Amino acid sequence: MAEEAAVRAQAETVRRLKQDKADADEIAKEVAKLLEMKAQLGTDEGKHKFVLKTPKGTRDFGPKEMAIRERAFKAIISCFKRHGAEVIDTPVFELKETLTGKYGEDSKLIYDLKDQGGELLSLRYDLTVPFARYLAMNKITNIKRYHIAKVYRRDNPAMTRGRYREFYQCDFDIAGQFDPMIPDAECLKIVHEILSDLQLGDFVIKVNDRRILDGMFAVCGVPDSKFRTICSSVDKLDKVPWEEVRSEMVGEKGLSPEAADRIGEYVQLHGGLDLIEQLLQDPKLSQNKVAKEGLGDMKLLFEYLTLFGITGKISFDLSLARGLDYYTGVIFEAVLLQQDNEHLQEPASVGSVAGGGRYDGLVGMFDPKGRKVPCVGVSIGIERIFSILEQRLEASEEKIRTTETQVLVASAQKKLLEERLKLISELWDAGIKAEMLYKKNPKLLNQLQYCEETGIPLVAIVGEQELKDGVVKLRIVATREEVNVRRESLVEEIRIRTSQC
Amino acid sequence: MAEEAAVRAQAETVRRLKQDKADADEIAKEVAKLLEMKAQLGTDEGKHKFVLKTPKGTRDFGPKEMAIRERAFKAIISCFKRHGAEVIDTPVFELKETLTGKYGEDSKLIYDLKDQGGELLSLRYDLTVPFARYLAMNKITNIKRYHIAKVYRRDNPAMTRGRYREFYQCDFDIAGQFDPMIPDAECLKIVHEILSDLQLGDFVIKVNDRRILDGMFAVCGVPDSKFRTICSSVDKLDKVPWEEVRSEMVGEKGLSPEAADRIGEYVQLHGGLDLIEQLLQDPKLSQNKVAKEGLGDMKLLFEYLTLFGITGKISFDLSLARGLDYYTGVIFEAVLLQQDNEHLQEPASVGSVAGGGRYDGLVGMFDPKGRKVPCVGVSIGIERIFSILEQRLEASEEKIRTTETQVLVASAQKKLLEERLKLISELWDAGIKAEMLYKKNPKLLNQLQYCEETGIPLVAIVGEQELKDGVVKLRIVATREEVNVRRESLVEEIRIRTSQC
């Protein structure tokens, strides 16, 4: 019995071992399968981790968004052309050293390309530095140009408010040695025209001058070496309250509390010609050479803006600083005012939609002999404008067409693909915008539905009887009216009928 | 004496020490100065190495180049719209993994961005992979769209021949499950229309099918695993002679010499419907399932192209392979033929200006469930077209306008800046394209010269007498004719006069 028990125990052990082995094989097989699947996926992370998305802070523009975008671009470009601008384009990346030392504290937001051998490159951060590089490189001392292209900033995106890492800038700049404030005034006129044209609601264009800021810093007791960094602090005033900005100045940047308080008094001021006059009388500011220059030019600017009839939307605002290092004179920024009548609030700013200023030293930074080319320019912040236009369109339920197709070439019976191909080819060759369904034998109903969905106004219907008679049946989608048109008159008929709508 | 000597020695030591200290101070000062200069330069390399250039393989587009570029874009976009395409846009960079495994041997040419924390990104290599990612991400199974944007390849640039590292692609694609070859035929029609419209000279569109190539490889004895790499070798036939391609196949890629020779016979063939019929009877090819499918569709394609009336420019060419991995069906490439009648040479190809094909599997690579969306598309190689148009313009001495300005607002006497500003503002607000010189008191001659140089057709001259009389003197630059126009009729008069020219 003991033997039997021993045999049975042994058998049980063998069975268990076999089972273990089988289990192990099974597991090994499973692992191999998984490894194979992983290898097929071609990445180290496996399919479950494959993310189908655009990079952080970027987005696709589908046909509907593109239709809105092109509408906005059209308004902007036609304004730039109205002011006689030429157009240029530059590469999306520049030598890294071209961008170095131009953006102050914001330089950390520049996208660098990987060093794959060869030159070190960075994506452009704005269109202004490439423009200055272009002028110096080609020894151009005189140009009025616009440039519409994408720029890149590794910022924290806030996409619902139109803040992206890849975004369009629409820049208009005037380079050259001219009489004071005439080009500067034109830049403000352009902002005014574009914002009015796009009907984005009420707006204000804040204006200041780096020379007034510098003079103000000097008379407030800011050491020269701290001008730029204190300027960066002031720049935050549109987002954070004065108390926070003050504590940054004193705590982080080592400014004396007294100097900060003196700045605090100035940066509350905003107004028009009256404020300029008042500051020209200011016992401290009027003693400062650069401030006086800046105030004198600001007065001249307001005179020109009066001739343009746009001072109603302009505010001389001492809190406006602008972040970038390269500005040397007039600076400005346009903000939309919230229109929230229901809540009866004070008009609040919903963010900047355009900005710019004078940068007389930037081109000289690129010129081997330091030759300066004075420049002034404006940049339209189109992404925020897109966001507003998109939201408005969504709310309005207006149906926006995404194609311009004038006519669908359709057939009423089967086996007419060849006839459709022949007819559509004739229409294309005559410059008519035409589509057809890519099916051998589509149903007439489906073809008509396609027109309803996409807004195609006309249908050219090929049928056996019509072919015999040498005519095409032209259907007007909106009215469901149908007329027979002689084939040789079809192009003309389509042109007439679509020029009306 | 000894004491004196000791004192003298001590004094000497002190003097030397002082001198040393002074020297050291001087050196330290110099070093500090140098460090400061270095810091100002902002680069580790110093100013003498600062290079004023665009990155290798890229270029700026000045106003003249842009005028040419926009002319070409206009022709291309109007063709795409004529065929009912919508437009989309995608970011300039994609997640690196989105591009992985799509471009075969060309993947090494992809630009990567530096890892600055966050996602790993690469610049787009073409517009096709981003399009497929867009379709899969948005679950779009049906769209006809165009996309015009820059793509990036770390290739060896040959800029004089229009080969850049940053270049535009103009893509038109049709996605969706449709009856065979109808969208494919439309893509070829589009290439034909665009190349005809741009008047680039004689061209031929080579057509082949990946299935015919695969079938040909199979019947020639190429192992399945080598199809893609042998395909890459065949792709080089437009640049290098067969002997070189053969030795790459045999030497580098380990193909048997017999198989290579069999391929060599096929790839010499090109023709039209007759060749298709001949190959359908080919004892080996006709036994291969995929080749037969490809040949059958090729026949259908030629039938449709006959209806479009464009077979005269189409060549079914078995040497056409196309480099990219993702093609699955029809492939094509348009090449311009050299027009060198003086030398009475055979027409020689001067390079590809358009290409494309069918890629039915690409969208499925992005879909989590592998759902396929069949696609076919065409890409216009616009840079080479620009080069040709630029050279032609250079040769023709045609003067191309770079602005659209209709009128220059000028003054005949001094102190009329304010009046010019008022008038130009009125014109801008009425939608007239107007410029003025940015000088307080410009000379009339200079103002007229500016019009001659830039092609502005009209001058509106403000003068004291005219202001009193309520008129503006309108000068027609071409004829030097001058007429007084009542101020309230000026806008209308400018419109009429510039709509004529």
Short mmCIF file of N, CA and C in Angstrom, two decimals, chain B residues 279-362:
data_model
loop_
_atom_site.label_atom_id
_atom_site.label_comp_id
_atom_site.label_asym_id
_atom_site.label_seq_id
_atom_site.Cartn_x
_atom_site.Cartn_y
_atom_site.Cartn_z
N LEU B 279 1.19 43.52 -72.12
CA LEU B 279 1.57 42.92 -70.83
C LEU B 279 0.48 42.03 -70.27
N LEU B 280 -0.78 42.37 -70.62
CA LEU B 280 -1.88 41.50 -70.19
C LEU B 280 -1.77 40.13 -70.86
N GLN B 281 -1.05 40.08 -71.99
CA GLN B 281 -0.82 38.80 -72.68
C GLN B 281 0.52 38.18 -72.28
N ASP B 282 1.34 38.93 -71.53
CA ASP B 282 2.66 38.43 -71.13
C ASP B 282 2.49 37.12 -70.36
N PRO B 283 3.14 36.03 -70.83
CA PRO B 283 2.91 34.72 -70.22
C PRO B 283 3.21 34.67 -68.73
N LYS B 284 4.22 35.42 -68.29
CA LYS B 284 4.55 35.38 -66.86
C LYS B 284 3.68 36.35 -66.06
N LEU B 285 3.66 37.61 -66.50
CA LEU B 285 2.93 38.63 -65.74
C LEU B 285 1.44 38.31 -65.61
N SER B 286 0.86 37.81 -66.71
CA SER B 286 -0.59 37.56 -66.71
C SER B 286 -0.97 36.44 -65.74
N GLN B 287 0.02 35.68 -65.29
CA GLN B 287 -0.25 34.62 -64.30
C GLN B 287 -0.21 35.16 -62.87
N ASN B 288 0.32 36.39 -62.72
CA ASN B 288 0.46 36.94 -61.37
C ASN B 288 -0.77 37.77 -61.01
N LYS B 289 -1.39 37.41 -59.88
CA LYS B 289 -2.68 38.00 -59.51
C LYS B 289 -2.60 39.53 -59.35
N VAL B 290 -1.62 40.01 -58.57
CA VAL B 290 -1.59 41.46 -58.34
C VAL B 290 -1.24 42.23 -59.61
N ALA B 291 -0.31 41.68 -60.41
CA ALA B 291 0.05 42.35 -61.65
C ALA B 291 -1.17 42.47 -62.56
N LYS B 292 -1.96 41.40 -62.60
CA LYS B 292 -3.14 41.39 -63.47
C LYS B 292 -4.14 42.45 -63.02
N GLU B 293 -4.34 42.51 -61.70
CA GLU B 293 -5.22 43.55 -61.14
C GLU B 293 -4.74 44.94 -61.53
N GLY B 294 -3.44 45.16 -61.35
CA GLY B 294 -2.84 46.46 -61.67
C GLY B 294 -3.00 46.79 -63.14
N LEU B 295 -2.77 45.81 -63.99
CA LEU B 295 -2.88 46.05 -65.43
C LEU B 295 -4.33 46.32 -65.84
N GLY B 296 -5.25 45.60 -65.21
CA GLY B 296 -6.67 45.81 -65.51
C GLY B 296 -7.08 47.24 -65.16
N ASP B 297 -6.64 47.70 -63.97
CA ASP B 297 -6.98 49.06 -63.56
C ASP B 297 -6.27 50.09 -64.45
N MET B 298 -5.06 49.76 -64.88
CA MET B 298 -4.33 50.68 -65.74
C MET B 298 -5.08 50.89 -67.06
N LYS B 299 -5.67 49.82 -67.54
CA LYS B 299 -6.45 49.89 -68.77
C LYS B 299 -7.67 50.81 -68.57
N LEU B 300 -8.35 50.61 -67.42
CA LEU B 300 -9.50 51.44 -67.09
C LEU B 300 -9.08 52.92 -66.99
N LEU B 301 -7.96 53.15 -66.34
CA LEU B 301 -7.44 54.51 -66.20
C LEU B 301 -7.24 55.15 -67.57
N PHE B 302 -6.62 54.42 -68.47
CA PHE B 302 -6.39 54.96 -69.82
C PHE B 302 -7.70 55.24 -70.55
N GLU B 303 -8.73 54.45 -70.30
CA GLU B 303 -10.04 54.74 -70.90
C GLU B 303 -10.57 56.08 -70.40
N TYR B 304 -10.46 56.30 -69.08
CA TYR B 304 -10.95 57.57 -68.52
C TYR B 304 -10.12 58.75 -69.01
N LEU B 305 -8.80 58.54 -69.10
CA LEU B 305 -7.93 59.62 -69.57
C LEU B 305 -8.22 59.96 -71.03
N THR B 306 -8.66 58.97 -71.78
CA THR B 306 -9.05 59.21 -73.17
C THR B 306 -10.28 60.12 -73.21
N LEU B 307 -11.25 59.85 -72.32
CA LEU B 307 -12.44 60.70 -72.25
C LEU B 307 -12.05 62.13 -71.86
N PHE B 308 -11.03 62.26 -71.01
CA PHE B 308 -10.53 63.60 -70.62
C PHE B 308 -9.68 64.23 -71.73
N GLY B 309 -9.33 63.44 -72.73
CA GLY B 309 -8.56 63.97 -73.85
C GLY B 309 -7.12 64.29 -73.52
N ILE B 310 -6.51 63.54 -72.59
CA ILE B 310 -5.16 63.91 -72.17
C ILE B 310 -4.13 62.78 -72.36
N THR B 311 -4.50 61.72 -73.04
CA THR B 311 -3.54 60.59 -73.15
C THR B 311 -2.28 60.98 -73.92
N GLY B 312 -2.37 62.05 -74.72
CA GLY B 312 -1.19 62.50 -75.47
C GLY B 312 0.03 62.80 -74.59
N LYS B 313 -0.22 63.15 -73.34
CA LYS B 313 0.88 63.51 -72.44
C LYS B 313 1.13 62.43 -71.39
N ILE B 314 0.48 61.28 -71.53
CA ILE B 314 0.61 60.24 -70.51
C ILE B 314 1.45 59.09 -71.05
N SER B 315 2.40 58.63 -70.25
CA SER B 315 3.21 57.48 -70.65
C SER B 315 3.20 56.42 -69.56
N PHE B 316 2.68 55.24 -69.89
CA PHE B 316 2.74 54.10 -68.96
C PHE B 316 4.19 53.62 -68.97
N ASP B 317 4.87 53.76 -67.82
CA ASP B 317 6.33 53.57 -67.80
C ASP B 317 6.71 52.63 -66.67
N LEU B 318 7.23 51.45 -67.03
CA LEU B 318 7.52 50.42 -66.02
C LEU B 318 8.73 50.75 -65.17
N SER B 319 9.48 51.79 -65.52
CA SER B 319 10.63 52.16 -64.70
C SER B 319 10.24 53.12 -63.58
N LEU B 320 9.01 53.61 -63.61
CA LEU B 320 8.59 54.54 -62.56
C LEU B 320 8.27 53.77 -61.28
N ALA B 321 8.94 54.14 -60.18
CA ALA B 321 8.75 53.38 -58.93
C ALA B 321 8.30 54.26 -57.76
N ARG B 322 8.76 55.51 -57.70
CA ARG B 322 8.50 56.44 -56.57
C ARG B 322 9.11 55.90 -55.29
N GLY B 323 9.79 56.79 -54.55
CA GLY B 323 10.56 56.35 -53.39
C GLY B 323 9.75 55.94 -52.17
N LEU B 324 8.59 56.55 -51.96
CA LEU B 324 7.95 56.40 -50.67
C LEU B 324 7.31 55.03 -50.48
N ASP B 325 7.33 54.60 -49.23
CA ASP B 325 6.84 53.27 -48.87
C ASP B 325 5.34 53.12 -49.01
N TYR B 326 4.60 54.23 -48.85
CA TYR B 326 3.19 54.05 -48.57
C TYR B 326 2.28 53.83 -49.78
N TYR B 327 2.83 53.93 -51.00
CA TYR B 327 1.97 53.74 -52.17
C TYR B 327 1.52 52.29 -52.33
N THR B 328 0.28 52.11 -52.77
CA THR B 328 -0.26 50.75 -52.91
C THR B 328 -0.84 50.48 -54.30
N GLY B 329 -1.05 51.52 -55.11
CA GLY B 329 -1.68 51.31 -56.42
C GLY B 329 -1.01 52.17 -57.47
N VAL B 330 -1.84 52.91 -58.21
CA VAL B 330 -1.33 53.82 -59.24
C VAL B 330 -0.29 54.78 -58.66
N ILE B 331 0.80 54.98 -59.39
CA ILE B 331 1.76 56.03 -59.05
C ILE B 331 2.04 56.83 -60.32
N PHE B 332 2.41 58.10 -60.15
CA PHE B 332 2.70 58.91 -61.33
C PHE B 332 3.65 60.04 -61.01
N GLU B 333 4.25 60.57 -62.04
CA GLU B 333 5.24 61.63 -61.89
C GLU B 333 5.26 62.42 -63.19
N ALA B 334 5.19 63.76 -63.08
CA ALA B 334 5.22 64.59 -64.29
C ALA B 334 6.61 65.18 -64.43
N VAL B 335 7.18 65.09 -65.62
CA VAL B 335 8.49 65.69 -65.86
C VAL B 335 8.40 66.65 -67.03
N LEU B 336 9.13 67.77 -66.92
CA LEU B 336 9.20 68.72 -68.02
C LEU B 336 10.23 68.20 -69.01
N LEU B 337 9.97 68.43 -70.29
CA LEU B 337 10.92 68.02 -71.33
C LEU B 337 11.73 69.23 -71.74
N GLN B 338 13.02 69.01 -71.86
CA GLN B 338 13.92 70.10 -72.23
C GLN B 338 13.57 70.56 -73.65
N GLN B 339 13.51 71.88 -73.80
CA GLN B 339 13.23 72.40 -75.14
C GLN B 339 14.47 73.09 -75.65
N ASP B 340 15.29 72.34 -76.28
CA ASP B 340 16.57 72.86 -76.74
C ASP B 340 16.69 72.58 -78.23
N ASN B 341 15.87 73.27 -78.99
CA ASN B 341 15.79 72.98 -80.41
C ASN B 341 17.09 73.28 -81.16
N GLU B 342 17.81 74.27 -80.62
CA GLU B 342 19.06 74.65 -81.29
C GLU B 342 20.01 73.48 -81.41
N HIS B 343 20.08 72.67 -80.38
CA HIS B 343 21.04 71.57 -80.39
C HIS B 343 20.45 70.28 -80.96
N LEU B 344 19.18 70.37 -81.34
CA LEU B 344 18.53 69.23 -81.99
C LEU B 344 18.68 67.91 -81.22
N GLN B 345 18.66 68.05 -79.88
CA GLN B 345 18.76 66.82 -79.09
C GLN B 345 17.40 66.17 -78.92
N GLU B 346 17.41 64.93 -78.52
CA GLU B 346 16.20 64.26 -78.06
C GLU B 346 15.66 65.05 -76.87
N PRO B 347 14.35 65.17 -76.71
CA PRO B 347 13.84 65.84 -75.52
C PRO B 347 14.34 65.13 -74.26
N ALA B 348 15.01 65.86 -73.39
CA ALA B 348 15.54 65.25 -72.17
C ALA B 348 14.76 65.76 -70.97
N SER B 349 14.58 64.91 -69.98
CA SER B 349 13.82 65.30 -68.81
C SER B 349 14.63 66.26 -67.95
N VAL B 350 14.01 67.37 -67.51
CA VAL B 350 14.72 68.29 -66.62
C VAL B 350 14.18 68.18 -65.20
N GLY B 351 13.55 67.06 -64.90
CA GLY B 351 13.20 66.84 -63.51
C GLY B 351 11.71 66.88 -63.26
N SER B 352 11.36 66.26 -62.16
CA SER B 352 9.97 66.06 -61.79
C SER B 352 9.35 67.35 -61.26
N VAL B 353 8.15 67.68 -61.70
CA VAL B 353 7.45 68.86 -61.19
C VAL B 353 6.14 68.50 -60.48
N ALA B 354 5.77 67.23 -60.53
CA ALA B 354 4.57 66.80 -59.83
C ALA B 354 4.63 65.28 -59.67
N GLY B 355 4.01 64.79 -58.64
CA GLY B 355 4.01 63.35 -58.45
C GLY B 355 2.91 62.96 -57.49
N GLY B 356 2.64 61.66 -57.45
CA GLY B 356 1.61 61.22 -56.53
C GLY B 356 1.26 59.78 -56.74
N GLY B 357 0.14 59.39 -56.17
CA GLY B 357 -0.29 58.01 -56.32
C GLY B 357 -1.32 57.63 -55.29
N ARG B 358 -1.63 56.35 -55.29
CA ARG B 358 -2.66 55.81 -54.40
C ARG B 358 -2.00 55.19 -53.18
N TYR B 359 -2.56 55.49 -52.02
CA TYR B 359 -2.02 54.93 -50.76
C TYR B 359 -3.20 54.50 -49.90
N ASP B 360 -3.61 53.26 -50.08
CA ASP B 360 -4.83 52.78 -49.43
C ASP B 360 -4.60 52.31 -48.00
N GLY B 361 -3.35 52.14 -47.60
CA GLY B 361 -3.10 51.58 -46.27
C GLY B 361 -2.67 52.59 -45.22
N LEU B 362 -2.34 53.81 -45.64
CA LEU B 362 -1.69 54.75 -44.72
C LEU B 362 -2.59 55.18 -43.56
#
